[in-house]
Amino acid sequence: MEENMEEGQTQKGCFECCIKCLGGIPYASLIATILLYAGVALFCGCGHEALSGTVNILQTYFEMARTAGDTLDVFTMIDIFKYVIYGIAAAFFVYGILLMVEGFFTTGAIKDLYGDFKITTCGRCVSAWFIMLTYLFMLAWLGVTAFTSLPVYMYFNLWTICRNTTLVEGANLCLDLRQFGIVTIGEEKKICTVSENFLRMCESTELNMTFHLFIVALAGAGAAVIAMSLTRFTTLWFCLPTGHM
C-alpha cells in the first residue's frame, strides 16, 4: 500500500515537472523561428533554382551569351544574386538560433521554473538590441520581397503572352528585354510570337517551372517578414513589466 502511494507521488512529481517544462517553452518564439526558417529556405532554394532557370531561358530562347571580360551583364548580376542568397542562408541560420535562445531566456514562464526571476537592466538592453536588429532585418526583407516581385511580374507578362497566343490566332505579340532593363538600349533582344524560339519556350516546362519557383520564393520572403514581425511583437511584450511570451 505504501509502495503504491510512493509510486503515485513519484509519477505525480514527474507529471508536474513535465508540465512546468512545457510551460517554459517560448511557443511564440518557436513558431516564429520555424516560420523564419521555412520562409528563408523557400526563398533561398526556390530563388536559386529560379535564377538558374532564367539563365537557361535567356541563353536558349533569347540567344544571349555571356560577355567576355569584366563587363557587368545580366549573367554576372545573376551570379552575384546567387552569392547573396548563400550569404542570406548562412546569416539567417545564425539569426534563427539567436531568436530561439533569446526566446528561452526572456519568456515569463522561466519565473515559474526558477522561482524569483527578475528582468535585469542588462536583460532589457539585450532585448532592446534584439528588437532593433529584428526591425532592421524586417526592413531589409521588405525590400527583398519587393525586389522578388519584379521577376514574378516579368514572368507573368511572358506567361500571359504565351496564353494569349493560344487563345487569339494570328496574334503577333513581342517581348523586348530592353523594357525590363535586362539589356542595354543599344541591344535589341526581343522575341515575338511568330518565331520558333517563342513557340518552343511556351511549350517547354522550363518557363512554367521558373515562373512558379519565383512565386514560391516571393511567398517565402513574405513568410520571413511575418516571422520577424511576430518576433518584434513578442519581444516588445516581454519588455513590459508584466510581459509574457
PDB file of C-alpha atoms in Angstrom:
ATOM      1  CA  MET A   1       0.000   0.000   0.000  1.00  0.00           C
ATOM      2  CA  GLU A   2       2.769   2.429   0.978  1.00  0.00           C
ATOM      3  CA  GLU A   3       4.770   1.420  -2.105  1.00  0.00           C
ATOM      4  CA  ASN A   4       1.788   2.227  -4.345  1.00  0.00           C
ATOM      5  CA  MET A   5       1.378   5.618  -2.666  1.00  0.00           C
ATOM      6  CA  GLU A   6       5.070   6.406  -3.131  1.00  0.00           C
ATOM      7  CA  GLU A   7       4.890   5.312  -6.770  1.00  0.00           C
ATOM      8  CA  GLY A   8       1.843   7.536  -7.316  1.00  0.00           C
ATOM      9  CA  GLN A   9       3.589  10.532  -5.770  1.00  0.00           C
ATOM     10  CA  THR A  10       6.651   9.894  -7.941  1.00  0.00           C
ATOM     11  CA  GLN A  11       4.505   9.753 -11.075  1.00  0.00           C
ATOM     12  CA  LYS A  12       2.695  12.911  -9.969  1.00  0.00           C
ATOM     13  CA  GLY A  13       6.025  14.658  -9.414  1.00  0.00           C
ATOM     14  CA  CYS A  14       7.248  13.665 -12.888  1.00  0.00           C
ATOM     15  CA  PHE A  15       3.977  14.852 -14.415  1.00  0.00           C
ATOM     16  CA  GLU A  16       4.207  18.224 -12.695  1.00  0.00           C
ATOM     17  CA  CYS A  17       7.837  18.562 -13.792  1.00  0.00           C
ATOM     18  CA  CYS A  18       6.861  17.849 -17.411  1.00  0.00           C
ATOM     19  CA  ILE A  19       4.061  20.410 -17.227  1.00  0.00           C
ATOM     20  CA  LYS A  20       6.498  23.026 -15.899  1.00  0.00           C
ATOM     21  CA  CYS A  21       8.994  22.214 -18.651  1.00  0.00           C
ATOM     22  CA  LEU A  22       6.313  22.507 -21.315  1.00  0.00           C
ATOM     23  CA  GLY A  23       5.213  25.771 -19.753  1.00  0.00           C
ATOM     24  CA  GLY A  24       8.750  27.122 -20.053  1.00  0.00           C
ATOM     25  CA  ILE A  25       8.853  26.672 -23.837  1.00  0.00           C
ATOM     26  CA  PRO A  26       8.573  30.033 -25.650  1.00  0.00           C
ATOM     27  CA  TYR A  27       5.919  28.928 -28.130  1.00  0.00           C
ATOM     28  CA  ALA A  28       5.723  32.314 -29.849  1.00  0.00           C
ATOM     29  CA  SER A  29       9.472  32.347 -30.470  1.00  0.00           C
ATOM     30  CA  LEU A  30       9.355  28.695 -31.537  1.00  0.00           C
ATOM     31  CA  ILE A  31       6.628  29.391 -34.102  1.00  0.00           C
ATOM     32  CA  ALA A  32       8.460  32.494 -35.313  1.00  0.00           C
ATOM     33  CA  THR A  33      11.715  30.524 -35.698  1.00  0.00           C
ATOM     34  CA  ILE A  34      10.040  27.709 -37.641  1.00  0.00           C
ATOM     35  CA  LEU A  35       8.263  30.223 -39.882  1.00  0.00           C
ATOM     36  CA  LEU A  36      11.506  32.153 -40.370  1.00  0.00           C
ATOM     37  CA  TYR A  37      13.488  29.029 -41.315  1.00  0.00           C
ATOM     38  CA  ALA A  38      10.722  27.868 -43.659  1.00  0.00           C
ATOM     39  CA  GLY A  39      10.463  31.278 -45.335  1.00  0.00           C
ATOM     40  CA  VAL A  40      14.220  31.724 -45.757  1.00  0.00           C
ATOM     41  CA  ALA A  41      14.593  28.133 -47.019  1.00  0.00           C
ATOM     42  CA  LEU A  42      11.860  28.653 -49.622  1.00  0.00           C
ATOM     43  CA  PHE A  43      13.303  31.980 -50.695  1.00  0.00           C
ATOM     44  CA  CYS A  44      16.895  30.763 -50.953  1.00  0.00           C
ATOM     45  CA  GLY A  45      16.171  27.355 -52.500  1.00  0.00           C
ATOM     46  CA  CYS A  46      13.490  28.385 -54.983  1.00  0.00           C
ATOM     47  CA  GLY A  47      15.203  31.695 -55.738  1.00  0.00           C
ATOM     48  CA  HIS A  48      18.475  29.969 -56.582  1.00  0.00           C
ATOM     49  CA  GLU A  49      16.795  27.451 -58.883  1.00  0.00           C
ATOM     50  CA  ALA A  50      14.673  30.174 -60.499  1.00  0.00           C
ATOM     51  CA  LEU A  51      17.796  32.207 -61.280  1.00  0.00           C
ATOM     52  CA  SER A  52      19.415  29.131 -62.849  1.00  0.00           C
ATOM     53  CA  GLY A  53      16.272  28.596 -64.926  1.00  0.00           C
ATOM     54  CA  THR A  54      16.374  32.242 -66.016  1.00  0.00           C
ATOM     55  CA  VAL A  55      19.938  31.802 -67.280  1.00  0.00           C
ATOM     56  CA  ASN A  56      18.877  28.784 -69.338  1.00  0.00           C
ATOM     57  CA  ILE A  57      15.870  30.637 -70.791  1.00  0.00           C
ATOM     58  CA  LEU A  58      17.954  33.668 -71.757  1.00  0.00           C
ATOM     59  CA  GLN A  59      20.655  31.530 -73.380  1.00  0.00           C
ATOM     60  CA  THR A  60      18.337  29.051 -75.113  1.00  0.00           C
ATOM     61  CA  TYR A  61      15.391  31.129 -76.331  1.00  0.00           C
ATOM     62  CA  PHE A  62      16.638  34.739 -76.339  1.00  0.00           C
ATOM     63  CA  GLU A  63      20.040  33.654 -77.714  1.00  0.00           C
ATOM     64  CA  MET A  64      22.019  35.710 -75.202  1.00  0.00           C
ATOM     65  CA  ALA A  65      25.629  34.899 -74.338  1.00  0.00           C
ATOM     66  CA  ARG A  66      27.945  35.885 -71.517  1.00  0.00           C
ATOM     67  CA  THR A  67      30.045  38.938 -72.238  1.00  0.00           C
ATOM     68  CA  ALA A  68      33.777  38.304 -72.235  1.00  0.00           C
ATOM     69  CA  GLY A  69      35.899  40.224 -69.761  1.00  0.00           C
ATOM     70  CA  ASP A  70      34.825  42.082 -66.651  1.00  0.00           C
ATOM     71  CA  THR A  71      31.702  43.634 -68.194  1.00  0.00           C
ATOM     72  CA  LEU A  72      28.717  43.693 -65.861  1.00  0.00           C
ATOM     73  CA  ASP A  73      25.955  41.926 -67.777  1.00  0.00           C
ATOM     74  CA  VAL A  74      22.769  40.179 -66.704  1.00  0.00           C
ATOM     75  CA  PHE A  75      24.553  36.847 -66.202  1.00  0.00           C
ATOM     76  CA  THR A  76      27.125  38.416 -63.878  1.00  0.00           C
ATOM     77  CA  MET A  77      24.312  40.050 -61.904  1.00  0.00           C
ATOM     78  CA  ILE A  78      22.554  36.694 -61.584  1.00  0.00           C
ATOM     79  CA  ASP A  79      25.766  35.146 -60.254  1.00  0.00           C
ATOM     80  CA  ILE A  80      26.014  37.970 -57.703  1.00  0.00           C
ATOM     81  CA  PHE A  81      22.419  37.352 -56.626  1.00  0.00           C
ATOM     82  CA  LYS A  82      23.255  33.679 -56.089  1.00  0.00           C
ATOM     83  CA  TYR A  83      26.161  34.569 -53.794  1.00  0.00           C
ATOM     84  CA  VAL A  84      23.861  36.955 -51.918  1.00  0.00           C
ATOM     85  CA  ILE A  85      21.441  34.058 -51.426  1.00  0.00           C
ATOM     86  CA  TYR A  86      24.266  31.951 -49.947  1.00  0.00           C
ATOM     87  CA  GLY A  87      25.065  34.754 -47.501  1.00  0.00           C
ATOM     88  CA  ILE A  88      21.410  35.196 -46.546  1.00  0.00           C
ATOM     89  CA  ALA A  89      21.032  31.478 -45.819  1.00  0.00           C
ATOM     90  CA  ALA A  90      24.088  31.449 -43.532  1.00  0.00           C
ATOM     91  CA  ALA A  91      23.203  34.703 -41.741  1.00  0.00           C
ATOM     92  CA  PHE A  92      19.625  33.763 -41.000  1.00  0.00           C
ATOM     93  CA  PHE A  93      20.618  30.311 -39.800  1.00  0.00           C
ATOM     94  CA  VAL A  94      22.598  32.040 -37.052  1.00  0.00           C
ATOM     95  CA  TYR A  95      19.813  34.582 -36.505  1.00  0.00           C
ATOM     96  CA  GLY A  96      17.267  31.797 -36.015  1.00  0.00           C
ATOM     97  CA  ILE A  97      19.432  30.231 -33.300  1.00  0.00           C
ATOM     98  CA  LEU A  98      19.742  33.617 -31.554  1.00  0.00           C
ATOM     99  CA  LEU A  99      15.980  34.017 -31.837  1.00  0.00           C
ATOM    100  CA  MET A 100      15.345  30.754 -30.012  1.00  0.00           C
ATOM    101  CA  VAL A 101      17.968  31.463 -27.337  1.00  0.00           C
ATOM    102  CA  GLU A 102      16.519  34.911 -26.729  1.00  0.00           C
ATOM    103  CA  GLY A 103      13.042  33.422 -26.557  1.00  0.00           C
ATOM    104  CA  PHE A 104      14.037  30.849 -23.942  1.00  0.00           C
ATOM    105  CA  PHE A 105      15.782  33.368 -21.706  1.00  0.00           C
ATOM    106  CA  THR A 106      13.134  36.072 -21.915  1.00  0.00           C
ATOM    107  CA  THR A 107       9.965  34.043 -21.565  1.00  0.00           C
ATOM    108  CA  GLY A 108       7.953  34.874 -18.469  1.00  0.00           C
ATOM    109  CA  ALA A 109       7.460  31.150 -17.790  1.00  0.00           C
ATOM    110  CA  ILE A 110      11.071  30.998 -16.560  1.00  0.00           C
ATOM    111  CA  LYS A 111       9.815  32.660 -13.393  1.00  0.00           C
ATOM    112  CA  ASP A 112       7.652  29.632 -12.656  1.00  0.00           C
ATOM    113  CA  LEU A 113      10.573  27.284 -13.177  1.00  0.00           C
ATOM    114  CA  TYR A 114      13.275  29.054 -11.241  1.00  0.00           C
ATOM    115  CA  GLY A 115      11.353  30.992  -8.636  1.00  0.00           C
ATOM    116  CA  ASP A 116      12.065  34.709  -8.191  1.00  0.00           C
ATOM    117  CA  PHE A 117      13.107  35.690 -11.677  1.00  0.00           C
ATOM    118  CA  LYS A 118      13.535  39.409 -12.310  1.00  0.00           C
ATOM    119  CA  ILE A 119      14.253  41.186 -15.550  1.00  0.00           C
ATOM    120  CA  THR A 120      17.595  42.944 -15.130  1.00  0.00           C
ATOM    121  CA  THR A 121      18.690  46.128 -16.862  1.00  0.00           C
ATOM    122  CA  CYS A 122      21.151  44.084 -18.910  1.00  0.00           C
ATOM    123  CA  GLY A 123      18.343  41.774 -19.983  1.00  0.00           C
ATOM    124  CA  ARG A 124      16.227  44.705 -21.107  1.00  0.00           C
ATOM    125  CA  CYS A 125      19.166  46.140 -23.056  1.00  0.00           C
ATOM    126  CA  VAL A 126      19.701  42.802 -24.799  1.00  0.00           C
ATOM    127  CA  SER A 127      16.009  42.632 -25.675  1.00  0.00           C
ATOM    128  CA  ALA A 128      16.064  46.225 -26.956  1.00  0.00           C
ATOM    129  CA  TRP A 129      19.114  45.431 -29.096  1.00  0.00           C
ATOM    130  CA  PHE A 130      17.380  42.325 -30.450  1.00  0.00           C
ATOM    131  CA  ILE A 131      14.264  44.377 -31.276  1.00  0.00           C
ATOM    132  CA  MET A 132      16.387  46.895 -33.194  1.00  0.00           C
ATOM    133  CA  LEU A 133      18.208  44.107 -35.061  1.00  0.00           C
ATOM    134  CA  THR A 134      14.923  42.413 -35.949  1.00  0.00           C
ATOM    135  CA  TYR A 135      13.486  45.738 -37.087  1.00  0.00           C
ATOM    136  CA  LEU A 136      16.434  46.322 -39.433  1.00  0.00           C
ATOM    137  CA  PHE A 137      16.182  42.771 -40.776  1.00  0.00           C
ATOM    138  CA  MET A 138      12.456  43.216 -41.343  1.00  0.00           C
ATOM    139  CA  LEU A 139      13.015  46.428 -43.312  1.00  0.00           C
ATOM    140  CA  ALA A 140      15.658  44.655 -45.387  1.00  0.00           C
ATOM    141  CA  TRP A 141      13.310  41.745 -46.045  1.00  0.00           C
ATOM    142  CA  LEU A 142      10.548  44.140 -47.094  1.00  0.00           C
ATOM    143  CA  GLY A 143      12.970  45.376 -49.741  1.00  0.00           C
ATOM    144  CA  VAL A 144      13.841  41.791 -50.696  1.00  0.00           C
ATOM    145  CA  THR A 145      10.139  40.963 -51.011  1.00  0.00           C
ATOM    146  CA  ALA A 146       9.532  43.998 -53.214  1.00  0.00           C
ATOM    147  CA  PHE A 147      12.561  43.121 -55.353  1.00  0.00           C
ATOM    148  CA  THR A 148      11.424  39.489 -55.706  1.00  0.00           C
ATOM    149  CA  SER A 149       8.086  40.683 -57.062  1.00  0.00           C
ATOM    150  CA  LEU A 150       9.850  42.130 -60.131  1.00  0.00           C
ATOM    151  CA  PRO A 151      10.773  38.787 -61.775  1.00  0.00           C
ATOM    152  CA  VAL A 152       7.309  37.484 -60.852  1.00  0.00           C
ATOM    153  CA  TYR A 153       5.811  40.419 -62.769  1.00  0.00           C
ATOM    154  CA  MET A 154       8.144  39.836 -65.731  1.00  0.00           C
ATOM    155  CA  TYR A 155       7.381  36.136 -65.933  1.00  0.00           C
ATOM    156  CA  PHE A 156       3.682  36.817 -65.528  1.00  0.00           C
ATOM    157  CA  ASN A 157       3.818  39.068 -68.593  1.00  0.00           C
ATOM    158  CA  LEU A 158       5.672  36.380 -70.532  1.00  0.00           C
ATOM    159  CA  TRP A 159       3.212  33.707 -69.376  1.00  0.00           C
ATOM    160  CA  THR A 160       0.292  35.967 -70.390  1.00  0.00           C
ATOM    161  CA  ILE A 161       1.741  36.464 -73.869  1.00  0.00           C
ATOM    162  CA  CYS A 162       2.078  32.686 -74.260  1.00  0.00           C
ATOM    163  CA  ARG A 163      -1.502  32.211 -73.108  1.00  0.00           C
ATOM    164  CA  ASN A 164      -2.880  34.912 -75.410  1.00  0.00           C
ATOM    165  CA  THR A 165      -1.105  33.365 -78.385  1.00  0.00           C
ATOM    166  CA  THR A 166      -3.025  30.144 -77.929  1.00  0.00           C
ATOM    167  CA  LEU A 167      -6.342  31.990 -77.488  1.00  0.00           C
ATOM    168  CA  VAL A 168      -6.006  34.502 -80.338  1.00  0.00           C
ATOM    169  CA  GLU A 169      -4.959  33.025 -83.657  1.00  0.00           C
ATOM    170  CA  GLY A 170      -2.693  35.158 -85.798  1.00  0.00           C
ATOM    171  CA  ALA A 171      -1.705  37.484 -82.945  1.00  0.00           C
ATOM    172  CA  ASN A 172       1.814  38.870 -83.255  1.00  0.00           C
ATOM    173  CA  LEU A 173       2.981  39.859 -79.771  1.00  0.00           C
ATOM    174  CA  CYS A 174       6.580  40.662 -78.839  1.00  0.00           C
ATOM    175  CA  LEU A 175       8.525  40.825 -75.604  1.00  0.00           C
ATOM    176  CA  ASP A 176      11.503  43.198 -75.591  1.00  0.00           C
ATOM    177  CA  LEU A 177      14.039  42.700 -72.798  1.00  0.00           C
ATOM    178  CA  ARG A 178      15.032  46.358 -73.007  1.00  0.00           C
ATOM    179  CA  GLN A 179      11.786  47.422 -71.351  1.00  0.00           C
ATOM    180  CA  PHE A 180      12.786  45.456 -68.227  1.00  0.00           C
ATOM    181  CA  GLY A 181      16.359  46.776 -68.145  1.00  0.00           C
ATOM    182  CA  ILE A 182      17.882  43.337 -68.703  1.00  0.00           C
ATOM    183  CA  VAL A 183      19.871  44.534 -71.724  1.00  0.00           C
ATOM    184  CA  THR A 184      21.075  47.982 -72.753  1.00  0.00           C
ATOM    185  CA  ILE A 185      19.114  50.259 -75.062  1.00  0.00           C
ATOM    186  CA  GLY A 186      21.552  49.632 -77.893  1.00  0.00           C
ATOM    187  CA  GLU A 187      20.889  45.891 -77.854  1.00  0.00           C
ATOM    188  CA  GLU A 188      17.744  44.517 -79.408  1.00  0.00           C
ATOM    189  CA  LYS A 189      16.801  41.290 -77.675  1.00  0.00           C
ATOM    190  CA  LYS A 190      13.149  40.641 -78.275  1.00  0.00           C
ATOM    191  CA  ILE A 191      11.161  37.549 -79.026  1.00  0.00           C
ATOM    192  CA  CYS A 192       7.868  37.512 -80.928  1.00  0.00           C
ATOM    193  CA  THR A 193       5.071  35.008 -81.091  1.00  0.00           C
ATOM    194  CA  VAL A 194       5.743  34.215 -84.739  1.00  0.00           C
ATOM    195  CA  SER A 195       9.278  32.989 -84.009  1.00  0.00           C
ATOM    196  CA  GLU A 196      10.120  29.355 -83.480  1.00  0.00           C
ATOM    197  CA  ASN A 197      12.011  30.082 -80.260  1.00  0.00           C
ATOM    198  CA  PHE A 198       8.924  31.651 -78.723  1.00  0.00           C
ATOM    199  CA  LEU A 199       6.753  28.659 -79.554  1.00  0.00           C
ATOM    200  CA  ARG A 200       9.338  26.264 -78.135  1.00  0.00           C
ATOM    201  CA  MET A 201       9.657  28.344 -74.981  1.00  0.00           C
ATOM    202  CA  CYS A 202       5.898  28.414 -74.398  1.00  0.00           C
ATOM    203  CA  GLU A 203       5.630  24.665 -74.924  1.00  0.00           C
ATOM    204  CA  SER A 204       8.524  23.884 -72.587  1.00  0.00           C
ATOM    205  CA  THR A 205       8.077  23.154 -68.894  1.00  0.00           C
ATOM    206  CA  GLU A 206      11.094  25.309 -68.056  1.00  0.00           C
ATOM    207  CA  LEU A 207       9.191  28.582 -68.337  1.00  0.00           C
ATOM    208  CA  ASN A 208       6.301  27.380 -66.202  1.00  0.00           C
ATOM    209  CA  MET A 209       8.637  25.907 -63.578  1.00  0.00           C
ATOM    210  CA  THR A 210      10.777  29.057 -63.313  1.00  0.00           C
ATOM    211  CA  PHE A 211       7.675  31.237 -63.014  1.00  0.00           C
ATOM    212  CA  HIS A 212       6.267  29.173 -60.149  1.00  0.00           C
ATOM    213  CA  LEU A 213       9.663  28.978 -58.423  1.00  0.00           C
ATOM    214  CA  PHE A 214       9.763  32.780 -58.303  1.00  0.00           C
ATOM    215  CA  ILE A 215       6.225  32.810 -56.879  1.00  0.00           C
ATOM    216  CA  VAL A 216       7.235  30.392 -54.102  1.00  0.00           C
ATOM    217  CA  ALA A 217      10.371  32.467 -53.419  1.00  0.00           C
ATOM    218  CA  LEU A 218       8.161  35.550 -53.072  1.00  0.00           C
ATOM    219  CA  ALA A 219       5.890  33.674 -50.664  1.00  0.00           C
ATOM    220  CA  GLY A 220       8.945  32.594 -48.652  1.00  0.00           C
ATOM    221  CA  ALA A 221      10.156  36.194 -48.381  1.00  0.00           C
ATOM    222  CA  GLY A 222       6.698  37.218 -47.165  1.00  0.00           C
ATOM    223  CA  ALA A 223       6.713  34.424 -44.573  1.00  0.00           C
ATOM    224  CA  ALA A 224      10.078  35.638 -43.268  1.00  0.00           C
ATOM    225  CA  VAL A 225       8.672  39.161 -42.875  1.00  0.00           C
ATOM    226  CA  ILE A 226       5.709  37.771 -40.914  1.00  0.00           C
ATOM    227  CA  ALA A 227       8.060  35.756 -38.697  1.00  0.00           C
ATOM    228  CA  MET A 228      10.147  38.811 -37.869  1.00  0.00           C
ATOM    229  CA  SER A 229       7.017  40.853 -37.181  1.00  0.00           C
ATOM    230  CA  LEU A 230       5.914  38.166 -34.732  1.00  0.00           C
ATOM    231  CA  THR A 231       9.358  38.253 -33.128  1.00  0.00           C
ATOM    232  CA  ARG A 232       9.167  42.016 -32.621  1.00  0.00           C
ATOM    233  CA  PHE A 233       5.718  41.738 -31.072  1.00  0.00           C
ATOM    234  CA  THR A 234       6.682  39.008 -28.615  1.00  0.00           C
ATOM    235  CA  THR A 235       9.914  40.726 -27.588  1.00  0.00           C
ATOM    236  CA  LEU A 236       8.151  44.050 -27.052  1.00  0.00           C
ATOM    237  CA  TRP A 237       5.523  42.259 -24.990  1.00  0.00           C
ATOM    238  CA  PHE A 238       8.258  40.770 -22.851  1.00  0.00           C
ATOM    239  CA  CYS A 239       9.798  44.168 -22.173  1.00  0.00           C
ATOM    240  CA  LEU A 240       6.597  45.277 -20.454  1.00  0.00           C
ATOM    241  CA  PRO A 241       6.535  44.820 -16.669  1.00  0.00           C
ATOM    242  CA  THR A 242       4.015  42.011 -16.964  1.00  0.00           C
ATOM    243  CA  GLY A 243       5.467  40.676 -20.213  1.00  0.00           C
ATOM    244  CA  HIS A 244       4.810  37.073 -21.018  1.00  0.00           C
ATOM    245  CA  MET A 245       5.808  35.267 -24.240  1.00  0.00           C
TER     246      MET A 245
END
